[in-house]
Short mmCIF file of C-alpha atoms in Angstrom, two decimals:
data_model
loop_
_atom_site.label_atom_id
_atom_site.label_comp_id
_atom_site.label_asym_id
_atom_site.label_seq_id
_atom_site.Cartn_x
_atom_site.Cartn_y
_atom_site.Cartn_z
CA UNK A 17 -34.24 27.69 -58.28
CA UNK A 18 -37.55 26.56 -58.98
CA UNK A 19 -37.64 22.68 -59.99
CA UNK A 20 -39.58 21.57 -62.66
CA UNK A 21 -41.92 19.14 -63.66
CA UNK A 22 -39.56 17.33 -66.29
CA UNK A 23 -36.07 15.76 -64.85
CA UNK A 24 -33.04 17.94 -66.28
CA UNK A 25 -30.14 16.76 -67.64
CA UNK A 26 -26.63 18.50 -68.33
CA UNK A 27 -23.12 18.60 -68.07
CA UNK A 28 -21.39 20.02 -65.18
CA UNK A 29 -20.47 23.55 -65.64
CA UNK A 30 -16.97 23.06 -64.12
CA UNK A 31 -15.04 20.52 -66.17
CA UNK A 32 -11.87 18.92 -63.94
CA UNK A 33 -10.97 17.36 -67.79
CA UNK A 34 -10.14 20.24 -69.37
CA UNK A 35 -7.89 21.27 -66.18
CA UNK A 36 -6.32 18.50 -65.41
CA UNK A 37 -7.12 15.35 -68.10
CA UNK A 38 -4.89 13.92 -70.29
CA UNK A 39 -4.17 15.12 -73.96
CA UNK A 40 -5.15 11.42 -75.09
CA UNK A 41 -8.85 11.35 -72.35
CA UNK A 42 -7.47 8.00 -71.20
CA UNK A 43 -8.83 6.05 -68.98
CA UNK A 44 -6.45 3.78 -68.13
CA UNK A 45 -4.04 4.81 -64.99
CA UNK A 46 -0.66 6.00 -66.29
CA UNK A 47 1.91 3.03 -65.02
CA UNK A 48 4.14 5.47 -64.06
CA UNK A 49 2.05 7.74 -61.58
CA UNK A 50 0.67 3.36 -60.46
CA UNK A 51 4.58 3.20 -59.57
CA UNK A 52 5.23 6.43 -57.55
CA UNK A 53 2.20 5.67 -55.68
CA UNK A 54 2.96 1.72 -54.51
CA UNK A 55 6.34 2.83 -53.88
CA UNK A 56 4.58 5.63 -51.21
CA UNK A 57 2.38 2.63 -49.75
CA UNK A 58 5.37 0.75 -49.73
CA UNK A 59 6.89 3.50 -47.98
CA UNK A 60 4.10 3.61 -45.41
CA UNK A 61 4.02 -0.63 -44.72
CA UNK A 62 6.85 0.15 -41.55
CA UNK A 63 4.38 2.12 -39.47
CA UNK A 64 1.20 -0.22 -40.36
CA UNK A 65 2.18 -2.77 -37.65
CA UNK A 66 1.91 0.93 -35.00
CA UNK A 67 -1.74 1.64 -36.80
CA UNK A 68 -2.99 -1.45 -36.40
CA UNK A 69 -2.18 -1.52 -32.70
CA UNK A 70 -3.55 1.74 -32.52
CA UNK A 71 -6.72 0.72 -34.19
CA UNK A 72 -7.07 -2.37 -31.86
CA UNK A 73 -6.20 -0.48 -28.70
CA UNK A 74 -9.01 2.00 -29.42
CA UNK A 75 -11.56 -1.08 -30.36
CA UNK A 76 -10.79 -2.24 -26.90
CA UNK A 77 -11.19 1.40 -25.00
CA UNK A 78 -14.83 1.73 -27.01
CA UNK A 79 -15.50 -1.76 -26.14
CA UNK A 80 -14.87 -0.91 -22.28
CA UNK A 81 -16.86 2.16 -22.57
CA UNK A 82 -19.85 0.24 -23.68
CA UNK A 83 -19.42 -2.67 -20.96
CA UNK A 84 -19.60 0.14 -18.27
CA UNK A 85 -22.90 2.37 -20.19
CA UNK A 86 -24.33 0.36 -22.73
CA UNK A 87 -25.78 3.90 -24.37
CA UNK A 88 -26.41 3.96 -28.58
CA UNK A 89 -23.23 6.40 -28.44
CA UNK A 90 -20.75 4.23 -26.91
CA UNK A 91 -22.46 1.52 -29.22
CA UNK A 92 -22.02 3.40 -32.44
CA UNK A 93 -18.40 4.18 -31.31
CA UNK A 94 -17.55 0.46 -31.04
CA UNK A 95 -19.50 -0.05 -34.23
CA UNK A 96 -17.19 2.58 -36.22
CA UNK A 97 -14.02 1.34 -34.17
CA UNK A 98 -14.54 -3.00 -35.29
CA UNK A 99 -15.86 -1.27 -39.08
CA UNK A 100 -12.42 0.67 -39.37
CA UNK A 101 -10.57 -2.37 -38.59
CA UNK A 102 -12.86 -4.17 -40.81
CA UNK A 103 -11.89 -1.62 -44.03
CA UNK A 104 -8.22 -1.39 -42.90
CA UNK A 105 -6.87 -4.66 -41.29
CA UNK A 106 -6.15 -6.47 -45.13
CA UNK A 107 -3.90 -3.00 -46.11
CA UNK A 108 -2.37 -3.64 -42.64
CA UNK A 109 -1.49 -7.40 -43.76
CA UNK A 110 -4.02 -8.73 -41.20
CA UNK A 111 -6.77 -10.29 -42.89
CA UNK A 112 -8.06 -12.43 -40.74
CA UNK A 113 -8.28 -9.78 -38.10
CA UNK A 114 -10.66 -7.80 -41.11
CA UNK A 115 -12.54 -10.71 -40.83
CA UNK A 116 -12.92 -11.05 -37.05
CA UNK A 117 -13.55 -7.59 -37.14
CA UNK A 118 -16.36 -7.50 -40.07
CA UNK A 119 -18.11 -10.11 -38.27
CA UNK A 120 -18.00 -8.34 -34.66
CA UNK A 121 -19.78 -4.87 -37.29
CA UNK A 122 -22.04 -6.83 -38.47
CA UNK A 123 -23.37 -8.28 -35.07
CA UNK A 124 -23.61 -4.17 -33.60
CA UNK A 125 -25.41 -3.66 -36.82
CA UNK A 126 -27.43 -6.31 -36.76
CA UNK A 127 -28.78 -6.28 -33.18
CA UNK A 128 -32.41 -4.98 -33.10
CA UNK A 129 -31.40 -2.65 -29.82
CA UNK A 130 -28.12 -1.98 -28.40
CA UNK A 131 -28.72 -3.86 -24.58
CA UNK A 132 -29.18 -6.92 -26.72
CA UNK A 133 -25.82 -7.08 -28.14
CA UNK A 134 -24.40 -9.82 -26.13
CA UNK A 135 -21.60 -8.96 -24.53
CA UNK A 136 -19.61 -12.29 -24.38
CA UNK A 137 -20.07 -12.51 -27.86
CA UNK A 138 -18.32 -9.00 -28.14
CA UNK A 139 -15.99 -9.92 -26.02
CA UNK A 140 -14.71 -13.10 -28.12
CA UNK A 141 -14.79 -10.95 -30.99
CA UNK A 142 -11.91 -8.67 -29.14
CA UNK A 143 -10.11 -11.18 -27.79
CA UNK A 144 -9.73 -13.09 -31.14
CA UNK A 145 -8.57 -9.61 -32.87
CA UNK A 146 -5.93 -9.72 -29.47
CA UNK A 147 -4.94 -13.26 -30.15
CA UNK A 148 -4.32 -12.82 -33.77
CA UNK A 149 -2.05 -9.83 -33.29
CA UNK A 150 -0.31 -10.97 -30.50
CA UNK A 151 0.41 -14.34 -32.31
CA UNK A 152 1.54 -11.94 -35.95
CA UNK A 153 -0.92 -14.35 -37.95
CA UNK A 154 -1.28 -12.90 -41.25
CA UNK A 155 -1.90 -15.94 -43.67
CA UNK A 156 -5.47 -15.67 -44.15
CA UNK A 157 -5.31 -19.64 -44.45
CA UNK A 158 -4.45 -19.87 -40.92
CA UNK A 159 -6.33 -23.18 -39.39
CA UNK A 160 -6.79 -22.17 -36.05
CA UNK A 161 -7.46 -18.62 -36.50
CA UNK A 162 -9.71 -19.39 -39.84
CA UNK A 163 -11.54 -21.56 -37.65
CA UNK A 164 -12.04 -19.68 -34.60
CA UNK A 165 -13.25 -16.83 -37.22
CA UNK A 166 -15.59 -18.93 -38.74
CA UNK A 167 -16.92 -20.20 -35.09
CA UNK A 168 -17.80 -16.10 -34.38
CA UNK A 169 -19.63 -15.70 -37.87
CA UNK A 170 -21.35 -18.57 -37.22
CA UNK A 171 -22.52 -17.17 -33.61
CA UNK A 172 -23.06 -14.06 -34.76
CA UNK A 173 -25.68 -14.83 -37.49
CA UNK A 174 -27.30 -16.98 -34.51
CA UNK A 175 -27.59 -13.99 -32.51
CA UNK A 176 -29.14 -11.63 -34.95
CA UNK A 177 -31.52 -14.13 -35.71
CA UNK A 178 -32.80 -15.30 -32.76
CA UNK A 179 -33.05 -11.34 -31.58
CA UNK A 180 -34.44 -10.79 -34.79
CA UNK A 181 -36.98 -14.04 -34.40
CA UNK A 182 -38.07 -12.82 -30.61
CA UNK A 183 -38.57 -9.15 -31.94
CA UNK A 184 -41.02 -10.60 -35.01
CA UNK A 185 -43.09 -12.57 -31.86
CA UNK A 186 -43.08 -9.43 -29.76
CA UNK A 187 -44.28 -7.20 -32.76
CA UNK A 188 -47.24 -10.08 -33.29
CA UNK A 189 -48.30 -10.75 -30.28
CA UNK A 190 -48.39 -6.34 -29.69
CA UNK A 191 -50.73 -5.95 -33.06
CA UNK B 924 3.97 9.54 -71.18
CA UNK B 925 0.13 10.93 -71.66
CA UNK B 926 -1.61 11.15 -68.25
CA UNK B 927 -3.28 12.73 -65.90
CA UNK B 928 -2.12 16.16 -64.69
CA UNK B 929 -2.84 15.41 -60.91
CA UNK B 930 -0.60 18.42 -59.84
CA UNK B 931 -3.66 20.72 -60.77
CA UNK B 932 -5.73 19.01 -58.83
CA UNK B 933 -6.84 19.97 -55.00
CA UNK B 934 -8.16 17.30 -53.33
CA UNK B 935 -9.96 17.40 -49.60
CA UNK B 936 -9.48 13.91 -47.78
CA UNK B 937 -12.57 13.63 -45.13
CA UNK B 938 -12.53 10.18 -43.05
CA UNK B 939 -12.56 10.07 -39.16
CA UNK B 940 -9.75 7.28 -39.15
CA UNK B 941 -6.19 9.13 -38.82
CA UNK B 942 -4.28 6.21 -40.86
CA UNK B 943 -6.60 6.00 -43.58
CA UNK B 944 -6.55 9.73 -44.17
CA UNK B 945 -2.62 9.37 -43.81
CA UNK B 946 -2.91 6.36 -46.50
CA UNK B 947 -4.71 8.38 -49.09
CA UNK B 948 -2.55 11.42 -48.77
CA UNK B 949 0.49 9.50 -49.47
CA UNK B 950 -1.17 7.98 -52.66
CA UNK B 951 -1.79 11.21 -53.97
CA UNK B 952 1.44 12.90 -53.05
CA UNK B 953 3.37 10.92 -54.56
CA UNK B 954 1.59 10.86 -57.52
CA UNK B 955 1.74 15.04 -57.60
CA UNK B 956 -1.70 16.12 -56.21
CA UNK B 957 0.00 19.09 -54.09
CA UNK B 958 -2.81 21.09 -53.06
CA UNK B 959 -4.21 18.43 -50.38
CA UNK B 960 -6.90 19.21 -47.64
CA UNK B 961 -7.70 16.88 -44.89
CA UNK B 962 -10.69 16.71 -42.13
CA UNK B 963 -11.48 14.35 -39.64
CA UNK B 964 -15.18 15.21 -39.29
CA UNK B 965 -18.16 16.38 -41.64
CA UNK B 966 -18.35 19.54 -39.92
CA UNK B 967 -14.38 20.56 -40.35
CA UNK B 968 -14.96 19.54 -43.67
CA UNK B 969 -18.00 21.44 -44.77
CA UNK B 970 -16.14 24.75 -43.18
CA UNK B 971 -12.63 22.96 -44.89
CA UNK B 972 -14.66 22.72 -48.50
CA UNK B 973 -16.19 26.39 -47.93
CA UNK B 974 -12.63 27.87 -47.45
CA UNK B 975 -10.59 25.83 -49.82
CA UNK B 976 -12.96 24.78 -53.03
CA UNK B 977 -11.66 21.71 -53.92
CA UNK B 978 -12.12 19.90 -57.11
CA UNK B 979 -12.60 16.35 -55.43
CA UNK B 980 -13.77 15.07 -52.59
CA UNK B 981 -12.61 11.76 -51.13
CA UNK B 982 -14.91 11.19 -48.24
CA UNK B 983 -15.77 8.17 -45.76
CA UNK B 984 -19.21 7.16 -45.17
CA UNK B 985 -18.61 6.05 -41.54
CA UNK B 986 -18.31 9.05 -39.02
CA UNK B 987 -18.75 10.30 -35.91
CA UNK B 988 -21.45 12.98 -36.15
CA UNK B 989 -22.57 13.62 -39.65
CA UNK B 990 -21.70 10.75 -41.60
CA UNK B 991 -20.32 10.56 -45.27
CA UNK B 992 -23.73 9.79 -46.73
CA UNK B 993 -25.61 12.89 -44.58
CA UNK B 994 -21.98 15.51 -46.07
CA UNK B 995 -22.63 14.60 -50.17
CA UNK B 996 -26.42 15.58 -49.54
CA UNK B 997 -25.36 18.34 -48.09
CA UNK B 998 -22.95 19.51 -50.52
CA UNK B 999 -25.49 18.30 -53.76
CA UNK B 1000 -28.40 20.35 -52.20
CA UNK B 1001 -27.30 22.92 -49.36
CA UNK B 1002 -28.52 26.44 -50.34
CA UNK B 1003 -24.81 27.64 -49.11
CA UNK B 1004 -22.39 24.60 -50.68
CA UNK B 1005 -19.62 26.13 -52.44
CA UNK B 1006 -19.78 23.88 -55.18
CA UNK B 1007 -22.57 20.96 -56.25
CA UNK B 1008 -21.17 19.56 -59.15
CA UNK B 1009 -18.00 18.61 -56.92
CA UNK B 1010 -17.13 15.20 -57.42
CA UNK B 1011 -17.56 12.82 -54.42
CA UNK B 1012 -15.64 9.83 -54.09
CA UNK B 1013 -17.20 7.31 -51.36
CA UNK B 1014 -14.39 5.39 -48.90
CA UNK B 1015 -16.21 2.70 -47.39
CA UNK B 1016 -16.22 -0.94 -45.97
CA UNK B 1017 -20.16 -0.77 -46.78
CA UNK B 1018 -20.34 -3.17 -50.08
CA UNK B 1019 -23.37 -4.73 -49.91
CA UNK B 1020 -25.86 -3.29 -53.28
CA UNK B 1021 -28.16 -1.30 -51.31
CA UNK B 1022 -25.90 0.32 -49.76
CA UNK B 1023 -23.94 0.96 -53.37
CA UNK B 1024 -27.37 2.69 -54.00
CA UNK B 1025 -27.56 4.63 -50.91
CA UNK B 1026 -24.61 6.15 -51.97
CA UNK B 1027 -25.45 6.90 -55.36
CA UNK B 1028 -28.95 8.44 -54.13
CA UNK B 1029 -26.77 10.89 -51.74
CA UNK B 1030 -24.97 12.27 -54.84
CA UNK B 1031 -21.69 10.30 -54.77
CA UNK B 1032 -19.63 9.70 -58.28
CA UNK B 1033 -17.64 6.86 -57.30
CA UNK B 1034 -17.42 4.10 -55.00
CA UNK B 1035 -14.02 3.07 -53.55
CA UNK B 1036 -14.42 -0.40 -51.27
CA UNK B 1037 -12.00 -1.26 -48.77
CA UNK B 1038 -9.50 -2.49 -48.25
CA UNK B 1039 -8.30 0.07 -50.90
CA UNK B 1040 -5.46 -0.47 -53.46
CA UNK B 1041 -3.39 1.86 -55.14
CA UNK B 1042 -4.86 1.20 -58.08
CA UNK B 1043 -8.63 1.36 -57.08
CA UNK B 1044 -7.94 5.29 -55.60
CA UNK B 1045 -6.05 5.96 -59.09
CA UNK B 1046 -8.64 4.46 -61.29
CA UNK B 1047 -11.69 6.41 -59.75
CA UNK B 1048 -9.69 9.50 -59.82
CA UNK B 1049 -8.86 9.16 -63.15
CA UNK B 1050 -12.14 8.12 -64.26
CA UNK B 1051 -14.10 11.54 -62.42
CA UNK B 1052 -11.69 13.52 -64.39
CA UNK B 1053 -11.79 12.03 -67.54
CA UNK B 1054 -15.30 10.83 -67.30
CA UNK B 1055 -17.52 12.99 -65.77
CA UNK B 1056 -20.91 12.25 -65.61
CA UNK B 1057 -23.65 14.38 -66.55
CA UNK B 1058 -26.05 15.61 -63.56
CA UNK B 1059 -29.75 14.98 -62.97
CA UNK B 1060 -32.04 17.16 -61.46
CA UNK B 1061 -35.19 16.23 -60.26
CA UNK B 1062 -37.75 16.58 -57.72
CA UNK B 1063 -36.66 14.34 -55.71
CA UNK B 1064 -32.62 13.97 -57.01
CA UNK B 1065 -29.84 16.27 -57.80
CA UNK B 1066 -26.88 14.91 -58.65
CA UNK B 1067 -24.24 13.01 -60.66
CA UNK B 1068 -26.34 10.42 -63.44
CA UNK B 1069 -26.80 7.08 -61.25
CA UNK B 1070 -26.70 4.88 -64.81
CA UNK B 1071 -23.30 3.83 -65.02
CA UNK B 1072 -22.83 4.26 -68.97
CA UNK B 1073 -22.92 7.20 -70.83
CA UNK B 1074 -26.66 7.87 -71.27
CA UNK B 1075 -26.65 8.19 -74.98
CA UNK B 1076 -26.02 4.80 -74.71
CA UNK B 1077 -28.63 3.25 -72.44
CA UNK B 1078 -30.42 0.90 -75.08
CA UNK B 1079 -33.22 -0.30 -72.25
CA UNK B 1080 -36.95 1.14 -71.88
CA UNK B 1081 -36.49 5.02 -70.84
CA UNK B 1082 -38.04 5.17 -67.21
CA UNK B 1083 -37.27 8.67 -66.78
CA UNK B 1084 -40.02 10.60 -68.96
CA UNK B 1085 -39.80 13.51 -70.99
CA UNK B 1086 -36.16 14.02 -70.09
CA UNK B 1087 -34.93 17.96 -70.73
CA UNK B 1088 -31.37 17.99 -71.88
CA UNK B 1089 -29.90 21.15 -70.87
CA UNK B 1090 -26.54 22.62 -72.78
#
């Protein structure tokens, strides 16, 4: 279809509302469907504490695989694997290890090349995710697990800006 | 009581991460969406979307392969996607605002932040059903309206000129 000049603007031919909305176009969720669904998470909380340990374990295997071939694949593997944890540790009652987890992201994301990404620094990041676990710490107000999370987000926004400083003075002194 | 009819609803799940696919399936099982369709990758998906037309897509930005983000263009502006105007509904631990707005340039309806509540996956389900936006097609967009209100009632300076409205 050829695309005009002028933006277009129109409904969408298929309408979900008229298939499946309700008589009254709320848009408030009906308490009772709110129920049945809490009651399935509910349902689901016994096997969290397996997921989570399945999520760690395969942060540590991608974290291995990068120590041994520090490649952008292995690195975008242990990006996705600490941003999974990130998104899912809180449903899994683990905050703090979404925390730990979201900070160890952010340093793979924010590193200007993969060799840079400090591997001690990675490393803490896994071992603090271990330690929480191990230790079934899941009051976010935790002293020494708030703290040691707060020591890694500190370190990591040293990192990326140092590596971010040293890649400004290597663009400069290039031009 | 008045709701939603989510039984008439088929809904594929796309994220790479077995236990949040498994979380999101429950949700909607138990609240009656029966015709459910999962995939772990964009590519099972696009073949998953071709064979099964569903009417929503709940889809994770961060894959392996094609990611979330690179799947809604596809479906908004492939030649060969089953369906454009199928609503998208974006799983993600991004939150920061740009990329809220990388999401809404790639055609996505909703945004669903984790960690995700019951609620939050009920609310934007109920709100792409109930409230569907209209679409925009440009030159360089196609896709659900970005403004978040209804645009009759956008009271600012219009910024997109000499817009056609199209029954």
């Amino acid at each position: 279809m050829a695309i005009g000049e002028k933006p277009q603007i129109f409904m969408p031919p298929i309408s979900l509302k008229a298939k499946a909305g309700s008589a009254s176009g709320t848009l408030a969720v009906n308490p009772e469907a709110l129920k049945k669904a809490e009651m399935a998470m509910d349902g689901l909380r016994r096997e969290f504490a397996d997921w989570l340990a399945e999520d760690i374990a395969a942060l540590a295997k991608a974290f291995v695989a990068f120590t041994q071939d520090l490649s952008p694949e292995n690195a975008g593997a242990l990006f996705r694997a600490a941003h999974d944890l990130k998104g899912q540790a809180t449903t899994f009652e683990y905050p703090l290890i979404a925390r730990v987890a979201a900070s160890l992201a952010k340093l793979m994301d924010g590193m200007q090349s993969w060799e840079a990404a400090p591997l001690p620094l990675v490393a803490a990041h896994i071992d603090a995710i271990h330690v929480i676990h191990r230790d079934q710490i899941k009051d976010a107000s935790n002293l020494i697990a708030l703290t040691l999370a707060e020591e890694l987000e500190g370190r990591v926004v040293k990192t990326i800006a140092q590596a971010s400083f040293k890649q400004c003075a290597a663009d400069t002194r290039a031009s | 009581m008045d709701g939603l009819r989510f039984d008439k609803l088929r809904v594929l799940v796309v994220d790479d991460n077995q236990h949040m696919r498994k979380l999101v399936i429950a949700v909607l099982q138990a609240v009656g969406v029966r015709d459910l369709f999962e995939a772990a990758d964009g590519e099972t998906a696009w073949k998953t979307l071709r064979d099964t037309n569903p009417d929503i897509i709940v889809l994770d930005w961060q894959m392996d392969g094609m990611t979330g983000l690179e799947f809604a263009r596809l479906i908004r502006n492939s030649p060969r996607s089953p369906n454009v105007y199928v609503p998208i509904i974006m799983l993600t631990g991004h939150t920061h605002v740009d990329q809220v707005r990388q999401a809404r340039d790639a055609g996505v309806n909703e945004f669903l932040a984790k960690p995700v509540s019951v609620k939050a996956i009920l609310s934007r389900l109920v709100n792409v059903v109930e409230h569907p936006r209209p679409f925009i097609r440009t030159k360089t967009y196609f896709g659900p309206c970005r403004r978040r209100r209804a645009v009759t009632a956008y009271a600012g300076p219009e910024r997109r000129k000499e817009t056609t409205l199209v029954d």
